[in-house]
Tab-separated table of C-alpha atoms in Angstrom:
chain	number	residue	atom	x	y	z
A	1	MET	CA	-175.528	-40.299	-110.277
A	2	TRP	CA	-177.570	-41.277	-107.056
A	3	ASN	CA	-176.993	-42.744	-103.721
A	4	THR	CA	-176.784	-46.456	-102.985
A	5	PHE	CA	-178.143	-47.330	-99.588
A	6	LYS	CA	-177.020	-50.943	-98.048
A	7	PHE	CA	-179.342	-52.398	-95.650
A	8	SER	CA	-178.604	-55.658	-93.841
A	9	TRP	CA	-181.115	-57.098	-91.260
A	10	ASN	CA	-181.436	-60.796	-89.670
A	11	ASN	CA	-183.941	-62.832	-91.309
A	12	ASN	CA	-184.807	-64.540	-88.041
A	13	SER	CA	-185.859	-61.145	-86.556
A	14	PRO	CA	-189.506	-60.697	-87.215
A	15	ALA	CA	-189.127	-57.125	-86.268
A	16	LEU	CA	-186.203	-56.555	-88.921
A	17	SER	CA	-188.205	-58.156	-91.658
A	18	ALA	CA	-191.182	-56.047	-90.825
A	19	VAL	CA	-188.920	-52.556	-91.336
A	20	GLY	CA	-187.279	-54.175	-94.452
A	21	ARG	CA	-190.653	-54.638	-96.096
A	22	VAL	CA	-191.882	-51.249	-95.307
A	23	LEU	CA	-188.577	-49.331	-96.167
A	24	LEU	CA	-187.540	-51.456	-99.538
A	25	PRO	CA	-190.249	-49.981	-101.566
A	26	VAL	CA	-189.620	-46.400	-100.375
A	27	LEU	CA	-185.841	-46.732	-100.837
A	28	LEU	CA	-186.708	-47.594	-104.414
A	29	MET	CA	-189.099	-44.708	-105.086
A	30	PHE	CA	-186.517	-42.552	-103.808
A	31	THR	CA	-183.614	-43.968	-105.917
A	32	VAL	CA	-185.708	-43.376	-108.860
A	33	ALA	CA	-186.817	-39.767	-107.844
A	34	CYS	CA	-183.317	-38.815	-107.488
A	35	LYS	CA	-181.655	-40.275	-110.900
A	36	LYS	CA	-180.945	-37.587	-113.389
A	37	GLU	CA	-181.864	-37.536	-116.629
A	38	GLU	CA	-179.405	-38.202	-119.506
A	39	ILE	CA	-177.776	-35.006	-121.375
A	40	PRO	CA	-179.925	-34.899	-124.397
A	41	ALA	CA	-177.876	-35.453	-128.086
A	42	ILE	CA	-176.721	-31.942	-129.914
A	43	PRO	CA	-179.254	-30.809	-132.465
A	44	GLY	CA	-178.763	-31.581	-135.960
A	45	ILE	CA	-178.099	-29.188	-138.879
A	46	ILE	CA	-180.550	-26.164	-138.946
A	47	SER	CA	-182.567	-25.726	-141.788
A	48	GLY	CA	-182.957	-22.212	-143.530
A	49	ALA	CA	-181.703	-19.655	-145.486
A	50	LYS	CA	-177.886	-18.491	-144.736
A	51	HIS	CA	-178.507	-15.053	-146.013
A	52	PHE	CA	-181.593	-12.364	-145.320
A	53	CYS	CA	-182.083	-8.959	-146.260
A	54	PRO	CA	-181.658	-6.377	-143.018
A	55	GLY	CA	-185.206	-6.280	-141.933
A	56	GLU	CA	-186.850	-9.174	-143.575
A	57	SER	CA	-189.536	-10.958	-141.498
A	58	GLY	CA	-191.077	-13.952	-141.241
A	59	VAL	CA	-188.150	-16.258	-141.878
A	60	ILE	CA	-188.088	-19.508	-140.835
A	61	TYR	CA	-185.643	-22.264	-139.356
A	62	SER	CA	-186.028	-25.592	-138.006
A	63	ILE	CA	-184.314	-28.820	-136.865
A	64	ALA	CA	-185.287	-32.545	-136.592
A	65	PRO	CA	-186.471	-33.543	-133.039
A	66	VAL	CA	-183.945	-35.036	-130.876
A	67	GLU	CA	-184.998	-37.800	-128.701
A	68	GLY	CA	-184.684	-36.985	-124.765
A	69	SER	CA	-185.727	-33.542	-125.353
A	70	ASP	CA	-188.582	-31.827	-124.031
A	71	PHE	CA	-187.915	-28.266	-125.241
A	72	TYR	CA	-185.359	-26.692	-127.461
A	73	LEU	CA	-183.718	-23.076	-126.670
A	74	TRP	CA	-183.393	-20.934	-129.610
A	75	THR	CA	-180.703	-18.121	-129.698
A	76	VAL	CA	-180.428	-15.353	-132.660
A	77	PRO	CA	-178.601	-12.583	-133.977
A	78	GLN	CA	-178.416	-9.001	-132.036
A	79	GLY	CA	-181.393	-7.087	-133.403
A	80	ALA	CA	-183.510	-10.193	-134.585
A	81	LYS	CA	-186.557	-11.330	-132.672
A	82	ILE	CA	-188.024	-14.869	-132.473
A	83	VAL	CA	-191.856	-13.924	-132.866
A	84	SER	CA	-192.999	-17.722	-132.386
A	85	GLY	CA	-191.782	-21.353	-131.864
A	86	GLN	CA	-189.460	-20.890	-128.984
A	87	GLY	CA	-189.264	-23.976	-127.105
A	88	THR	CA	-189.908	-26.327	-130.296
A	89	THR	CA	-188.155	-27.258	-133.199
A	90	SER	CA	-189.250	-24.504	-135.415
A	91	ILE	CA	-189.139	-21.078	-135.061
A	92	LYS	CA	-190.024	-17.720	-137.108
A	93	ILE	CA	-187.686	-14.686	-137.201
A	94	ASP	CA	-187.932	-11.111	-137.837
A	95	PHE	CA	-184.489	-9.924	-138.571
A	96	GLY	CA	-182.778	-6.765	-137.666
A	97	LYS	CA	-179.624	-5.446	-139.723
A	98	ASN	CA	-176.753	-7.651	-138.212
A	99	SER	CA	-175.129	-10.755	-139.302
A	100	GLY	CA	-174.868	-13.474	-136.409
A	101	SER	CA	-175.583	-17.168	-135.600
A	102	ILE	CA	-178.618	-18.587	-134.957
A	103	CYS	CA	-178.032	-21.388	-132.493
A	104	VAL	CA	-180.165	-24.230	-130.806
A	105	ARG	CA	-179.892	-26.591	-127.549
A	106	SER	CA	-181.897	-29.790	-126.639
A	107	ASN	CA	-183.179	-29.451	-123.106
A	108	ASN	CA	-185.016	-31.969	-120.636
A	109	ASP	CA	-185.899	-30.940	-117.499
A	110	ASP	CA	-182.500	-31.754	-115.925
A	111	GLU	CA	-179.767	-30.605	-118.737
A	112	ALA	CA	-179.032	-29.191	-122.099
A	113	SER	CA	-177.187	-30.278	-124.968
A	114	GLU	CA	-174.371	-28.448	-126.514
A	115	ALA	CA	-175.475	-25.924	-129.412
A	116	SER	CA	-175.833	-26.316	-132.928
A	117	CYS	CA	-175.319	-23.045	-134.803
A	118	LEU	CA	-176.017	-21.752	-138.455
A	119	ASP	CA	-174.231	-18.655	-139.214
A	120	VAL	CA	-176.109	-16.001	-141.200
A	121	ILE	CA	-175.333	-13.097	-142.914
A	122	GLN	CA	-177.455	-10.043	-144.043
A	123	GLY	CA	-177.361	-9.305	-147.665
A	124	GLY	CA	-176.487	-11.261	-150.321
A	125	VAL	CA	-179.522	-13.085	-151.009
A	126	GLN	CA	-178.839	-14.990	-154.318
A	127	ASN	CA	-180.601	-13.196	-157.450
A	128	MET	CA	-182.354	-10.736	-155.200
A	129	TRP	CA	-181.906	-7.364	-154.037
A	130	CYS	CA	-181.524	-6.038	-150.520
A	131	ARG	CA	-181.644	-2.633	-148.617
A	132	GLU	CA	-178.430	-1.956	-146.894
A	133	MET	CA	-177.610	0.794	-144.515
A	134	ASP	CA	-178.252	4.241	-146.248
A	135	PHE	CA	-175.143	6.126	-147.013
A	136	LYS	CA	-174.333	8.429	-144.344
A	137	GLY	CA	-173.134	11.451	-146.513
A	138	GLY	CA	-176.617	12.150	-147.335
A	139	GLY	CA	-178.409	11.810	-150.786
A	140	ARG	CA	-176.100	12.662	-153.828
A	141	ILE	CA	-175.458	12.249	-157.724
A	142	ASN	CA	-172.410	12.211	-159.792
A	143	ALA	CA	-170.370	10.416	-156.927
A	144	THR	CA	-167.848	8.112	-157.434
A	145	GLY	CA	-166.534	4.744	-155.442
A	146	PHE	CA	-164.562	1.612	-155.451
A	147	SER	CA	-164.186	-1.476	-153.122
A	148	ILE	CA	-161.176	-2.819	-151.376
A	149	GLY	CA	-160.929	-6.143	-149.711
A	150	GLY	CA	-164.306	-6.163	-147.950
A	151	LYS	CA	-164.846	-2.531	-147.751
A	152	GLY	CA	-166.772	-0.206	-150.262
A	153	TYR	CA	-166.081	3.398	-151.055
A	154	ILE	CA	-168.070	6.387	-151.994
A	155	GLY	CA	-167.005	9.972	-152.206
A	156	THR	CA	-167.415	13.168	-153.962
A	157	GLY	CA	-170.540	14.076	-156.048
A	158	ARG	CA	-172.926	16.730	-155.886
A	159	ASP	CA	-176.520	17.643	-154.338
A	160	ASN	CA	-179.364	19.367	-156.224
A	161	VAL	CA	-178.711	22.859	-154.686
A	162	PRO	CA	-175.936	22.327	-156.026
A	163	ASN	CA	-173.673	21.642	-153.299
A	164	LYS	CA	-170.107	19.823	-154.624
A	165	TYR	CA	-168.668	17.316	-152.156
A	166	LYS	CA	-164.798	16.328	-151.351
A	167	ASP	CA	-166.277	13.860	-148.424
A	168	PHE	CA	-165.385	9.970	-148.605
A	169	TRP	CA	-167.160	7.213	-146.511
A	170	GLU	CA	-166.165	3.454	-145.906
A	171	PHE	CA	-168.994	0.854	-145.963
A	172	ASP	CA	-168.172	-2.293	-143.919
A	173	ALA	CA	-170.342	-4.986	-145.600
A	174	VAL	CA	-170.239	-7.867	-142.806
A	175	SER	CA	-171.280	-4.891	-139.880
A	176	ASN	CA	-173.511	-3.072	-142.618
A	177	THR	CA	-172.219	0.403	-141.292
A	178	TRP	CA	-170.594	3.303	-142.786
A	179	THR	CA	-167.523	5.288	-141.542
A	180	GLN	CA	-166.473	8.829	-142.309
A	181	LYS	CA	-162.933	8.802	-143.317
A	182	ALA	CA	-160.377	11.607	-144.625
A	183	ASP	CA	-161.921	13.721	-147.061
A	184	PHE	CA	-160.627	13.315	-150.643
A	185	GLY	CA	-157.221	14.771	-151.483
A	186	GLY	CA	-158.334	16.868	-154.295
A	187	GLU	CA	-161.065	19.507	-154.700
A	188	ALA	CA	-164.480	18.850	-154.623
A	189	ARG	CA	-165.844	17.587	-157.698
A	190	LEU	CA	-168.434	15.673	-159.729
A	191	ASP	CA	-168.322	12.826	-162.527
A	192	ALA	CA	-164.912	11.834	-161.497
A	193	VAL	CA	-163.558	8.142	-162.226
A	194	GLY	CA	-162.634	5.839	-159.396
A	195	PHE	CA	-161.325	2.041	-159.009
A	196	ALA	CA	-158.686	0.083	-156.956
A	197	ILE	CA	-155.446	-1.507	-157.359
A	198	GLY	CA	-154.381	-4.237	-155.125
A	199	ASN	CA	-154.791	-2.467	-151.662
A	200	LYS	CA	-154.925	1.411	-152.841
A	201	GLY	CA	-157.861	3.245	-154.352
A	202	TYR	CA	-157.834	5.873	-156.949
A	203	ILE	CA	-160.230	8.731	-157.933
A	204	GLY	CA	-159.292	11.526	-160.539
A	205	THR	CA	-160.775	13.421	-163.377
A	206	GLY	CA	-163.942	15.085	-163.289
A	207	TYR	CA	-165.653	18.676	-163.194
A	208	ASN	CA	-165.522	21.225	-160.513
A	209	VAL	CA	-168.396	23.025	-161.904
A	210	ILE	CA	-166.070	25.480	-163.206
A	211	THR	CA	-163.717	23.738	-165.218
A	212	VAL	CA	-162.828	19.901	-166.091
A	213	LEU	CA	-159.686	18.089	-164.266
A	214	ASN	CA	-156.794	15.711	-164.813
A	215	ASP	CA	-155.810	15.193	-161.429
A	216	PHE	CA	-155.243	11.983	-160.195
A	217	TRP	CA	-155.303	10.823	-156.367
A	218	GLU	CA	-154.201	7.431	-154.313
A	219	TYR	CA	-156.300	6.387	-151.243
A	220	ASP	CA	-154.121	4.242	-148.672
A	221	PRO	CA	-157.055	2.947	-146.548
A	222	LEU	CA	-154.728	1.563	-143.706
A	223	LEU	CA	-153.246	4.973	-143.378
A	224	ASN	CA	-156.302	6.995	-144.221
A	225	GLU	CA	-154.463	9.175	-146.318
A	226	TRP	CA	-154.537	10.742	-149.972
A	227	THR	CA	-151.616	11.259	-152.141
A	228	ARG	CA	-151.378	13.374	-155.204
A	229	LYS	CA	-150.085	11.095	-158.045
A	230	ALA	CA	-149.047	12.084	-161.731
A	231	ASP	CA	-152.027	13.662	-163.852
A	232	CYS	CA	-154.430	11.802	-166.018
A	233	GLY	CA	-153.228	12.848	-169.532
A	234	PRO	CA	-152.127	15.983	-170.901
A	235	GLU	CA	-155.886	17.549	-170.388
A	236	GLY	CA	-158.751	17.435	-168.088
A	237	ARG	CA	-161.936	15.412	-168.744
A	238	THR	CA	-165.271	14.626	-167.051
A	239	PHE	CA	-167.877	11.702	-167.625
A	240	ALA	CA	-164.932	9.210	-168.242
A	241	PHE	CA	-164.703	5.824	-167.701
A	242	GLY	CA	-162.395	3.633	-165.981
A	243	PHE	CA	-161.384	0.335	-164.621
A	244	ALA	CA	-158.509	-1.621	-163.318
A	245	LEU	CA	-156.788	-4.835	-164.803
A	246	GLY	CA	-154.244	-6.805	-162.486
A	247	ASN	CA	-151.675	-4.287	-161.298
A	248	LYS	CA	-152.838	-1.254	-163.959
A	249	GLY	CA	-155.653	1.408	-164.077
A	250	TYR	CA	-157.450	2.629	-167.036
A	251	VAL	CA	-159.089	5.788	-167.959
A	252	GLY	CA	-160.679	6.915	-170.928
A	253	GLY	CA	-163.367	8.947	-173.096
A	254	GLY	CA	-165.254	11.714	-171.538
A	255	ARG	CA	-165.721	15.244	-172.366
A	256	ASP	CA	-163.482	18.473	-172.552
A	257	ASN	CA	-164.552	21.737	-170.897
A	258	THR	CA	-167.071	23.023	-173.415
A	259	PHE	CA	-168.788	19.672	-173.240
A	260	ALA	CA	-168.897	19.446	-176.996
A	261	ILE	CA	-165.897	17.467	-177.693
A	262	THR	CA	-166.229	13.643	-176.590
A	263	PHE	CA	-162.680	12.010	-176.230
A	264	ALA	CA	-161.389	8.796	-177.434
A	265	ASP	CA	-158.087	8.677	-175.826
A	266	PHE	CA	-156.953	6.183	-173.702
A	267	TRP	CA	-154.610	5.467	-170.869
A	268	GLU	CA	-153.089	3.299	-168.746
A	269	TYR	CA	-151.610	3.733	-165.366
A	270	ASP	CA	-148.820	2.129	-163.708
A	271	PRO	CA	-148.811	2.761	-159.738
A	272	ASP	CA	-145.433	1.340	-159.330
A	273	ALA	CA	-143.889	4.045	-161.772
A	274	ASP	CA	-146.640	6.626	-161.160
A	275	GLN	CA	-146.718	6.837	-164.750
A	276	TRP	CA	-149.724	7.298	-167.661
A	277	ILE	CA	-149.173	5.434	-171.099
A	278	GLN	CA	-151.398	6.201	-173.960
A	279	LYS	CA	-152.757	3.144	-175.365
A	280	ALA	CA	-154.913	2.559	-178.604
A	281	ASP	CA	-158.026	4.940	-178.796
A	282	ALA	CA	-161.211	3.606	-177.267
A	283	PRO	CA	-164.666	4.325	-178.903
A	284	PRO	CA	-165.505	7.657	-177.928
A	285	ARG	CA	-168.152	7.734	-175.216
A	286	GLN	CA	-169.432	10.372	-172.655
A	287	GLY	CA	-170.970	8.804	-169.699
A	288	ALA	CA	-170.073	5.136	-170.149
A	289	VAL	CA	-169.674	2.355	-167.769
A	290	GLY	CA	-166.756	0.403	-167.317
A	291	PHE	CA	-165.541	-2.771	-165.270
A	292	ALA	CA	-162.952	-5.676	-165.736
A	293	ILE	CA	-163.269	-9.383	-165.958
A	294	GLU	CA	-160.257	-11.428	-165.459
A	295	ASP	CA	-157.806	-10.081	-167.866
A	296	LYS	CA	-159.803	-7.852	-170.015
A	297	GLY	CA	-161.779	-4.409	-169.675
A	298	TYR	CA	-165.170	-3.831	-170.740
A	299	MET	CA	-166.945	-0.644	-171.672
A	300	GLY	CA	-170.309	0.420	-172.856
A	301	MET	CA	-173.423	2.697	-172.975
A	302	GLY	CA	-172.811	6.563	-173.075
A	303	ILE	CA	-173.260	9.225	-175.554
A	304	LEU	CA	-171.778	9.596	-178.844
A	305	SER	CA	-172.640	12.588	-180.911
A	306	GLY	CA	-175.465	13.781	-178.468
A	307	VAL	CA	-177.227	10.482	-178.635
A	308	SER	CA	-177.490	7.676	-176.300
A	309	THR	CA	-176.038	4.182	-177.035
A	310	ASN	CA	-176.182	0.547	-175.845
A	311	SER	CA	-172.987	-0.654	-177.851
A	312	PHE	CA	-170.649	-2.776	-175.525
A	313	PHE	CA	-166.682	-3.397	-176.289
A	314	CYS	CA	-163.704	-5.334	-175.158
A	315	TYR	CA	-160.579	-4.102	-174.180
A	316	GLU	CA	-157.520	-6.714	-174.331
A	317	PRO	CA	-154.407	-5.029	-172.737
A	318	ILE	CA	-152.017	-7.639	-174.070
A	319	LEU	CA	-152.724	-6.897	-178.150
A	320	ASP	CA	-153.709	-3.190	-177.012
A	321	VAL	CA	-157.055	-3.552	-179.236
A	322	TRP	CA	-160.755	-3.126	-178.622
A	323	THR	CA	-163.268	-5.527	-179.868
A	324	GLN	CA	-167.162	-4.870	-180.326
A	325	LYS	CA	-169.490	-7.016	-178.413
A	326	THR	CA	-173.167	-7.983	-178.110
A	327	SER	CA	-174.973	-4.812	-177.348
A	328	LEU	CA	-177.040	-4.133	-173.967
A	329	PRO	CA	-180.423	-5.523	-174.948
A	330	GLY	CA	-182.084	-2.877	-172.635
A	331	GLY	CA	-181.651	-0.033	-175.141
A	332	PRO	CA	-179.876	2.705	-175.220
A	333	ARG	CA	-178.762	4.842	-172.343
A	334	TYR	CA	-175.614	6.869	-170.351
A	335	ALA	CA	-174.849	7.386	-166.683
A	336	SER	CA	-175.507	3.466	-165.930
A	337	THR	CA	-174.170	1.650	-163.070
A	338	GLY	CA	-171.829	-1.558	-163.275
A	339	PHE	CA	-169.625	-4.081	-161.488
A	340	ALA	CA	-168.334	-7.332	-161.920
A	341	ILE	CA	-168.652	-10.540	-159.574
A	342	ASN	CA	-167.113	-14.013	-160.243
A	343	ASN	CA	-166.282	-13.272	-163.677
A	344	LEU	CA	-169.424	-12.023	-165.026
A	345	GLY	CA	-170.465	-8.543	-165.410
A	346	TYR	CA	-173.496	-6.672	-164.401
A	347	ILE	CA	-175.037	-3.237	-166.067
A	348	GLY	CA	-178.239	-1.585	-165.360
A	349	LEU	CA	-180.054	1.952	-164.488
A	350	GLY	CA	-179.439	5.145	-166.510
A	351	TYR	CA	-180.777	7.595	-168.419
A	352	ASP	CA	-181.606	7.776	-172.166
A	353	GLY	CA	-182.686	11.769	-172.377
A	354	GLN	CA	-185.962	11.128	-171.681
A	355	ASP	CA	-186.675	8.159	-169.410
A	356	TYR	CA	-184.839	6.854	-166.382
A	357	TYR	CA	-184.105	3.059	-165.962
A	358	ARG	CA	-183.870	0.263	-163.165
A	359	ASP	CA	-183.525	-2.638	-165.319
A	360	PHE	CA	-180.322	-4.840	-164.724
A	361	TYR	CA	-178.209	-7.374	-166.843
A	362	GLU	CA	-175.634	-10.041	-166.295
A	363	TYR	CA	-173.113	-10.407	-169.038
A	364	ASN	CA	-171.147	-13.679	-169.694
A	365	PRO	CA	-167.893	-12.730	-171.643
A	366	VAL	CA	-167.417	-16.639	-172.430
A	367	THR	CA	-170.678	-16.930	-174.630
A	368	ASP	CA	-170.840	-12.569	-175.074
A	369	THR	CA	-174.800	-13.106	-173.956
A	370	TRP	CA	-176.595	-10.767	-171.607
A	371	ILE	CA	-179.437	-12.368	-169.413
A	372	GLN	CA	-182.023	-10.011	-167.764
A	373	LYS	CA	-181.915	-10.230	-164.221
A	374	PRO	CA	-184.329	-8.758	-161.197
A	375	ASP	CA	-184.808	-5.304	-161.803
A	376	PHE	CA	-182.935	-3.036	-159.361
A	377	ALA	CA	-185.250	-2.478	-156.288
A	378	GLY	CA	-184.658	1.268	-155.523
A	379	GLU	CA	-186.133	4.310	-157.471
A	380	LEU	CA	-185.445	5.201	-161.000
A	381	ARG	CA	-182.343	6.708	-161.193
A	382	SER	CA	-179.004	7.456	-163.195
A	383	TYR	CA	-175.454	8.561	-161.737
A	384	ALA	CA	-175.343	5.941	-159.167
A	385	VAL	CA	-172.085	4.319	-157.881
A	386	GLY	CA	-171.326	0.574	-158.283
A	387	PHE	CA	-168.795	-1.844	-156.534
A	388	SER	CA	-168.602	-5.567	-155.775
A	389	ILE	CA	-167.528	-7.407	-152.468
A	390	GLY	CA	-166.980	-10.757	-152.569
A	391	ASN	CA	-170.113	-12.513	-154.256
A	392	ASN	CA	-172.018	-9.322	-153.939
A	393	GLY	CA	-172.766	-6.151	-156.012
A	394	TYR	CA	-173.487	-3.087	-154.466
A	395	ILE	CA	-175.554	-0.030	-156.070
A	396	GLY	CA	-175.949	3.137	-153.937
A	397	VAL	CA	-176.855	6.954	-154.158
A	398	GLY	CA	-177.557	8.529	-157.744
A	399	GLY	CA	-180.706	10.387	-158.745
A	400	THR	CA	-182.880	12.127	-161.192
A	401	GLU	CA	-182.941	15.401	-162.612
A	402	ILE	CA	-186.508	15.933	-163.648
A	403	ASN	CA	-188.537	18.630	-162.034
A	404	GLY	CA	-186.063	19.703	-159.911
A	405	GLY	CA	-184.289	16.280	-159.411
A	406	GLU	CA	-183.994	14.143	-156.711
A	407	ASN	CA	-180.943	12.579	-154.910
A	408	PHE	CA	-180.845	8.808	-152.881
A	409	ASP	CA	-178.783	8.104	-150.229
A	410	ASP	CA	-179.775	4.191	-149.955
A	411	LEU	CA	-177.546	1.424	-150.885
A	412	TRP	CA	-178.559	-1.906	-152.227
A	413	VAL	CA	-176.721	-5.249	-152.502
A	414	PHE	CA	-177.373	-7.741	-155.073
A	415	GLY	CA	-176.385	-11.581	-154.520
A	416	GLN	CA	-174.894	-13.880	-157.158
C-alpha cells in the first residue's frame, strides 16, 4: 500500500547522522500520508417498504452506520428521485412508476464498498389501493378481461357515444405498461364473459347492441391469435357470469335478447374436447359476479326479477351442486367486480339501480365470512373489469350511467 525506504549511514559520521535526524521525521510523515484507507464494510440491510404506489412521495429508506465510512452513495430506480439525505444513512424518495433496486455503498476518501440493495416493486402495497398506468384503450364500460401468468388483459366494451369495441390490450404488471394486441376475434360487443384456462384466455357471449351472442373465442398470448371455438350453449346470452376451475371453464346466468328472461342454465367448457356440457342449474341471475377459489366456483350479486340482490353461492363441480353462502354484507347490487387471491375472494363496487358503490369486501370460504377492506380508491362505478396477478388484485375501467354517464380508463391494484 505504500513504499518503504531503507536508509543507512555511518553512526560515526556526524554529517550523515545529522542528515538522518532531519530526514527521518519527513519520511515518517510521507509514509503516513501515502497510506490508503481500508475499504469500508458493505452496508447492512436497507430498511423500508418493498412495495410502493407509483408516484408515491416522501418514502424513507435507511441503514445502520458503517465503521470507517465518511459518506454513503445511494442509487434509486429509474424515474425515482432522492429528495433528501444523499450521503447520509437515511434518504427520502419520490417514486416514479418503475420497479427496480435501491442500492447504497459506504465510502471514505479513497475506497467504496460493494453495494447493499433492496428490490422494490410498484403496486401491491398490502391492504391498500395504488393507481397503476391508465388503460390505453380509453374510457369504457361493459368490458371484460382475465389474467394469464404475470399479464392482465382487457378488451371489448363500449363508451357513452355509444361506440362498441373489439380491441384488446395486455397489461404488464412488472413494467406497469399497456400493449395493444390482436383485436378480439369476434364482432365488437359488451357484457361478454372472460376467463383463463391454463395459458389460454377465453371471451364469449355478450351483446352487439342488436342481438345477444353465444360465440366463444380462445386467445393464445404466445401467438397473439384468436381462434373460434364451440358456441356456448344453444342460444345467445348477455350479462352472464363465468369463471375457470382447473382445466374447465364455466358460464351461466344472464339474459336473452328481450332482456326480460333471466337464465338459470349453467355450462361447463372442456377446452381439450372443445365441448360444452350442461350442468346443474345455477341460481338465475343477470349481472352477477363470479370467481374461483381452489376447486370451487363462487357467484353472487346480480338482478333477479328486476331487483338487485346480495346473495352469494358456491358451486362444487365434483358433486355438481350449488349451495347458498353468507350474503355480501354491503347490500344488494349488480355489475360488481370480483377476483380471487390466495384462496380468498374479493367483491366490490356495483350499482343497485339508484346508487353506485366503491365498498370492497374479502370472503373467506373456510369460515364463510366477509371482512370489509379499504374502499376502492377510484371513482364510484359499475361494470368494471377485475383480475388477479400473484398476490395482487386489479380493477379498472367501468363507469356510470347517471346524467349521460361517465367512463373511466384508470387501473388500480390492491395488495393482499
